[in-house]
Amino acid sequence: MLCKVWQMRSCASILHQTVSWKVGSSRQKHTLPDLTYDYGALEPHICAEIMQLHHSKHHATYVNNLNVTEEKYQEALAKGDVTAQVTLQPALKFNGGGHINHTIFWTNLSPNGGGEPQGELMEAIKRDFGSFQKMQEKLSAATVAVQGSGWGWLGYDKESGRLRVAACANQDPLQGTTGLIPLLGIDVWEHAYYLQYKNVRPDYVKAIWNVVNWENVSERLQIAKK
Ligand SMILES: [Fe+2]
């Protein structure tokens, strides 16, 4: 019947479109978020080539693979195939974490960033770390020390109401693996810095403080406290 309706197209093509539409209609697909600044806007601290590859290639790959994994997971759920569901969980964690982490990361950065935070965030930093400089040192040290690929984080512990520094391996999402609510993330996968900083990760971590969007970090703290 479909072939009669769409005579100009092949049955195979229509079948594919119908299947795609049905799958697409059953859930929302993840999409790559746009940046609010140009790829070159964070120079000289992060060069345009890194930003372009990082966003349009690396993050896009996490998004695509997350959508593929979720489709497979839905099929496994529909079949009641628990073995397949368990098999897919590492890919869900890796690609889902990659999408979550990078989505936060882009908003944590700004060409108008740097300096020090104001207001409630600054007061919380002083209370929990002693000073802004001490927080910077602690987060920088934890981030530089990540073995292999991973992330350094400033997070909010909802139970104690305090800020914490943490590090996560690979693309493990902060909240999903530690319970801390992410406020500020520093990506130390080599794709985030190698083209500009080569193997000198500490120089990249030092430079990124010049483009931290403290307004975004403050907004995240306000939301986390609700
Ligand atoms: Fe990354």
XYZ file of C-alpha atoms and ligand atoms in Angstrom:
227
model
C 0.000 0.000 0.000
C 2.849 2.322 0.805
C 4.233 1.788 -2.700
C 0.958 2.971 -4.255
C 0.961 6.117 -2.168
C 4.554 6.983 -2.910
C 4.910 5.789 -6.491
C 7.995 7.837 -7.249
C 10.028 6.146 -4.534
C 11.205 2.593 -4.059
C 9.557 0.315 -1.525
C 12.893 -0.117 0.230
C 13.339 3.604 0.604
C 9.841 4.081 1.967
C 10.215 1.182 4.355
C 13.390 2.751 5.675
C 11.678 6.127 6.094
C 8.688 4.543 7.792
C 10.895 2.652 10.227
C 12.972 5.758 10.883
C 9.872 7.815 11.473
C 8.384 5.266 13.854
C 11.580 4.976 15.833
C 12.000 8.730 15.762
C 8.459 9.323 16.962
C 8.819 7.040 19.960
C 11.507 9.162 21.633
C 13.469 12.355 21.320
C 16.855 12.028 19.642
C 19.812 13.827 21.157
C 21.347 16.630 19.124
C 24.652 18.482 19.192
C 24.103 21.807 21.004
C 25.259 24.985 19.261
C 28.038 27.015 20.837
C 27.137 30.573 21.844
C 30.550 31.786 20.624
C 32.773 31.233 17.585
C 35.358 28.457 17.476
C 38.121 31.091 17.556
C 36.581 33.145 20.369
C 38.582 31.495 23.160
C 41.956 32.221 21.566
C 44.732 32.490 22.552
C 43.829 30.167 25.426
C 42.124 27.474 23.322
C 42.741 27.647 19.578
C 40.002 27.534 16.933
C 41.183 24.237 15.450
C 40.832 22.467 18.792
C 37.388 23.961 19.385
C 36.156 23.034 15.916
C 37.336 19.434 16.107
C 36.304 19.054 19.724
C 32.756 20.280 19.151
C 31.924 19.265 15.582
C 33.735 15.913 15.561
C 34.306 14.562 19.072
C 31.117 15.765 20.763
C 29.103 14.985 17.632
C 30.385 11.402 17.735
C 29.220 10.965 21.343
C 25.775 12.273 20.343
C 25.512 9.976 17.331
C 26.697 6.926 19.236
C 24.363 7.707 22.134
C 21.395 7.756 19.744
C 22.480 4.461 18.169
C 22.967 2.862 21.588
C 19.583 4.064 22.828
C 17.879 2.587 19.770
C 19.538 -0.757 20.409
C 18.627 -0.494 24.089
C 14.983 0.132 23.236
C 14.995 -2.922 20.983
C 16.517 -4.995 23.788
C 13.883 -3.702 26.223
C 11.083 -4.505 23.761
C 12.407 -8.053 23.387
C 12.977 -8.479 27.113
C 16.610 -9.287 26.276
C 18.360 -8.560 29.582
C 21.732 -9.835 28.327
C 21.687 -7.315 25.482
C 20.657 -4.549 27.888
C 23.607 -5.285 30.169
C 25.976 -5.522 27.188
C 24.912 -2.046 26.036
C 25.413 -0.332 29.392
C 29.127 0.537 28.970
C 28.355 2.230 25.640
C 25.440 4.079 27.252
C 27.692 5.296 30.079
C 30.513 6.305 27.734
C 28.491 8.103 25.075
C 25.853 9.443 27.460
C 28.613 10.723 29.730
C 30.441 12.239 26.773
C 27.308 14.108 25.715
C 26.488 15.306 29.261
C 30.071 16.373 30.035
C 30.701 18.297 26.839
C 27.301 20.009 26.964
C 28.255 21.397 30.384
C 31.836 22.187 29.294
C 30.874 24.525 26.434
C 28.693 26.624 28.739
C 31.416 26.709 31.405
C 33.614 28.631 28.929
C 33.272 32.150 27.572
C 35.406 34.621 25.621
C 34.424 37.099 28.371
C 35.377 34.669 31.131
C 38.229 34.509 33.581
C 38.814 36.538 36.705
C 37.050 35.523 39.888
C 33.435 34.650 40.708
C 31.187 36.971 42.667
C 28.530 36.701 45.330
C 27.262 33.428 46.724
C 29.624 31.238 44.679
C 32.665 33.155 45.896
C 31.449 32.942 49.500
C 30.946 29.186 49.161
C 34.440 28.769 47.654
C 36.010 30.713 50.531
C 34.022 28.728 53.099
C 34.886 25.314 51.636
C 38.449 25.858 50.365
C 39.761 28.831 52.356
C 40.240 31.063 49.301
C 39.664 31.242 45.560
C 43.361 30.540 44.934
C 43.257 27.412 47.095
C 40.244 26.088 45.173
C 42.032 26.797 41.896
C 45.145 24.967 43.093
C 43.155 21.980 44.329
C 41.039 21.643 41.179
C 44.075 22.186 38.909
C 46.099 19.543 40.775
C 43.269 16.978 40.678
C 42.706 17.649 36.975
C 46.355 17.460 35.944
C 46.686 14.213 37.922
C 43.956 12.383 35.985
C 45.593 9.226 34.619
C 44.942 8.888 30.902
C 41.709 10.545 29.784
C 39.131 12.123 32.056
C 37.783 15.240 33.700
C 38.390 17.444 36.734
C 35.281 18.884 38.401
C 34.054 21.428 40.870
C 30.831 19.916 42.122
C 28.120 20.524 44.695
C 27.372 17.972 47.407
C 23.665 18.368 48.069
C 23.763 16.380 51.330
C 26.366 18.532 53.051
C 25.626 21.700 51.104
C 29.327 22.058 50.287
C 31.497 22.381 47.206
C 33.849 19.527 46.355
C 36.688 18.876 43.905
C 36.597 15.526 42.121
C 38.132 13.758 39.143
C 36.459 11.243 36.845
C 38.021 8.773 34.427
C 37.065 8.504 30.768
C 33.623 10.049 30.173
C 32.160 8.971 33.512
C 29.560 11.646 34.302
C 30.133 13.347 37.665
C 26.616 13.095 39.081
C 25.984 9.590 37.778
C 29.189 8.206 39.307
C 29.783 10.349 42.443
C 26.439 11.994 43.251
C 28.017 15.465 43.072
C 26.159 17.982 40.918
C 28.527 19.336 38.235
C 29.284 23.063 38.319
C 32.595 23.402 36.429
C 34.307 20.720 34.352
C 37.786 20.665 32.835
C 38.208 18.197 29.984
C 41.685 16.649 29.970
C 41.261 14.219 27.134
C 44.154 14.899 24.773
C 41.672 15.979 22.085
C 40.955 19.007 24.316
C 44.506 20.387 24.262
C 47.132 18.346 22.378
C 47.095 20.344 19.098
C 48.076 23.480 21.015
C 49.751 22.338 24.227
C 51.182 18.981 23.084
C 51.892 16.833 26.160
C 52.046 19.783 28.608
C 48.675 19.313 30.266
C 49.479 21.685 33.187
C 49.848 24.639 30.771
C 46.423 23.934 29.273
C 44.815 23.676 32.722
C 46.509 26.933 33.754
C 45.262 28.688 30.607
C 41.668 27.528 30.867
C 41.090 29.636 33.979
C 41.250 32.681 31.648
C 38.037 31.607 29.894
C 35.946 30.174 32.742
C 32.407 31.542 32.625
C 31.796 32.204 36.322
C 28.266 33.446 35.649
C 27.413 30.009 34.269
C 29.062 28.263 37.237
C 27.110 30.530 39.618
C 23.827 29.758 37.834
C 24.561 26.044 38.116
C 25.129 26.424 41.857
C 21.830 28.270 42.262
C 19.969 25.501 40.429
C 21.816 22.755 42.331
C 20.789 24.243 45.685
C 17.070 24.174 44.862
Fe 36.351 16.310 25.082
